CSV table of C-alpha atoms in Angstrom, one decimal:
chain,number,residue,atom,x,y,z
D,1,MET,CA,-95.9,-54.0,-26.0
D,2,ARG,CA,-96.0,-56.4,-23.3
D,3,ALA,CA,-93.3,-58.5,-21.8
D,4,PRO,CA,-94.2,-62.2,-21.9
D,5,GLY,CA,-95.4,-63.4,-18.5
D,6,THR,CA,-95.6,-60.0,-16.7
D,7,ASP,CA,-97.8,-57.0,-16.6
D,8,ASP,CA,-95.0,-54.7,-17.8
D,9,THR,CA,-96.0,-52.7,-20.8
D,10,VAL,CA,-94.8,-49.8,-23.1
D,11,SER,CA,-96.8,-48.0,-25.5
D,12,ALA,CA,-96.1,-45.2,-28.0
D,13,GLU,CA,-98.8,-43.1,-29.8
D,14,ALA,CA,-97.9,-40.6,-32.6
D,15,TYR,CA,-99.9,-37.6,-33.1
D,16,PRO,CA,-100.2,-34.8,-35.8
D,17,GLY,CA,-97.6,-32.2,-35.6
D,18,ASP,CA,-94.7,-34.6,-34.9
D,19,ARG,CA,-95.9,-35.3,-31.3
D,20,LEU,CA,-95.3,-38.3,-29.5
D,21,MET,CA,-96.5,-40.0,-26.3
D,22,VAL,CA,-94.7,-42.8,-24.7
D,23,ARG,CA,-96.0,-44.7,-21.6
D,24,ALA,CA,-94.6,-47.3,-19.5
D,25,TYR,CA,-95.8,-49.3,-16.8
D,26,ALA,CA,-94.1,-52.0,-14.3
D,27,GLU,CA,-95.5,-52.9,-10.9
D,28,CYS,CA,-92.0,-52.9,-9.4
D,29,ALA,CA,-89.1,-50.4,-10.1
D,30,ARG,CA,-85.6,-50.5,-8.8
D,31,TYR,CA,-83.3,-47.6,-8.4
D,32,PRO,CA,-79.5,-47.5,-8.0
D,33,SER,CA,-78.2,-47.6,-4.6
D,34,GLY,CA,-77.6,-44.2,-3.0
D,35,THR,CA,-80.8,-42.6,-5.0
D,36,PRO,CA,-82.0,-40.2,-2.4
D,37,MET,CA,-85.7,-41.0,-1.4
D,38,GLY,CA,-88.6,-38.8,-0.1
D,39,ALA,CA,-90.7,-39.1,2.9
D,40,TYR,CA,-93.2,-41.5,1.1
D,41,GLY,CA,-90.5,-43.8,-0.4
D,42,ALA,CA,-90.4,-41.9,-3.9
D,43,PRO,CA,-87.0,-41.2,-5.4
D,44,GLU,CA,-85.9,-37.5,-5.4
D,45,LEU,CA,-85.2,-37.3,-9.1
D,46,PRO,CA,-83.8,-34.2,-11.1
D,47,SER,CA,-86.5,-32.2,-12.8
D,48,GLN,CA,-87.0,-33.6,-16.3
D,49,GLN,CA,-86.4,-31.5,-19.3
D,50,ALA,CA,-86.8,-32.2,-23.0
D,51,PRO,CA,-83.5,-32.2,-25.2
D,52,LEU,CA,-82.9,-28.6,-26.5
D,53,GLN,CA,-83.9,-29.6,-30.1
D,54,LEU,CA,-87.3,-30.4,-28.8
D,55,ARG,CA,-87.9,-27.3,-26.9
D,56,ARG,CA,-89.5,-24.6,-29.0
């Protein structure tokens, strides 16, 4: 999917074994004020973890 008038995209692909790949792209991202930023301007976010139901 592509938002009209932008290069922002979201795609989803289904794979065998009930697997799903989701991709998103946007040239610019905004973070809430107060988000800690690293030395290179990347946000310091908590590690990501799948919901308990998906961890097997």
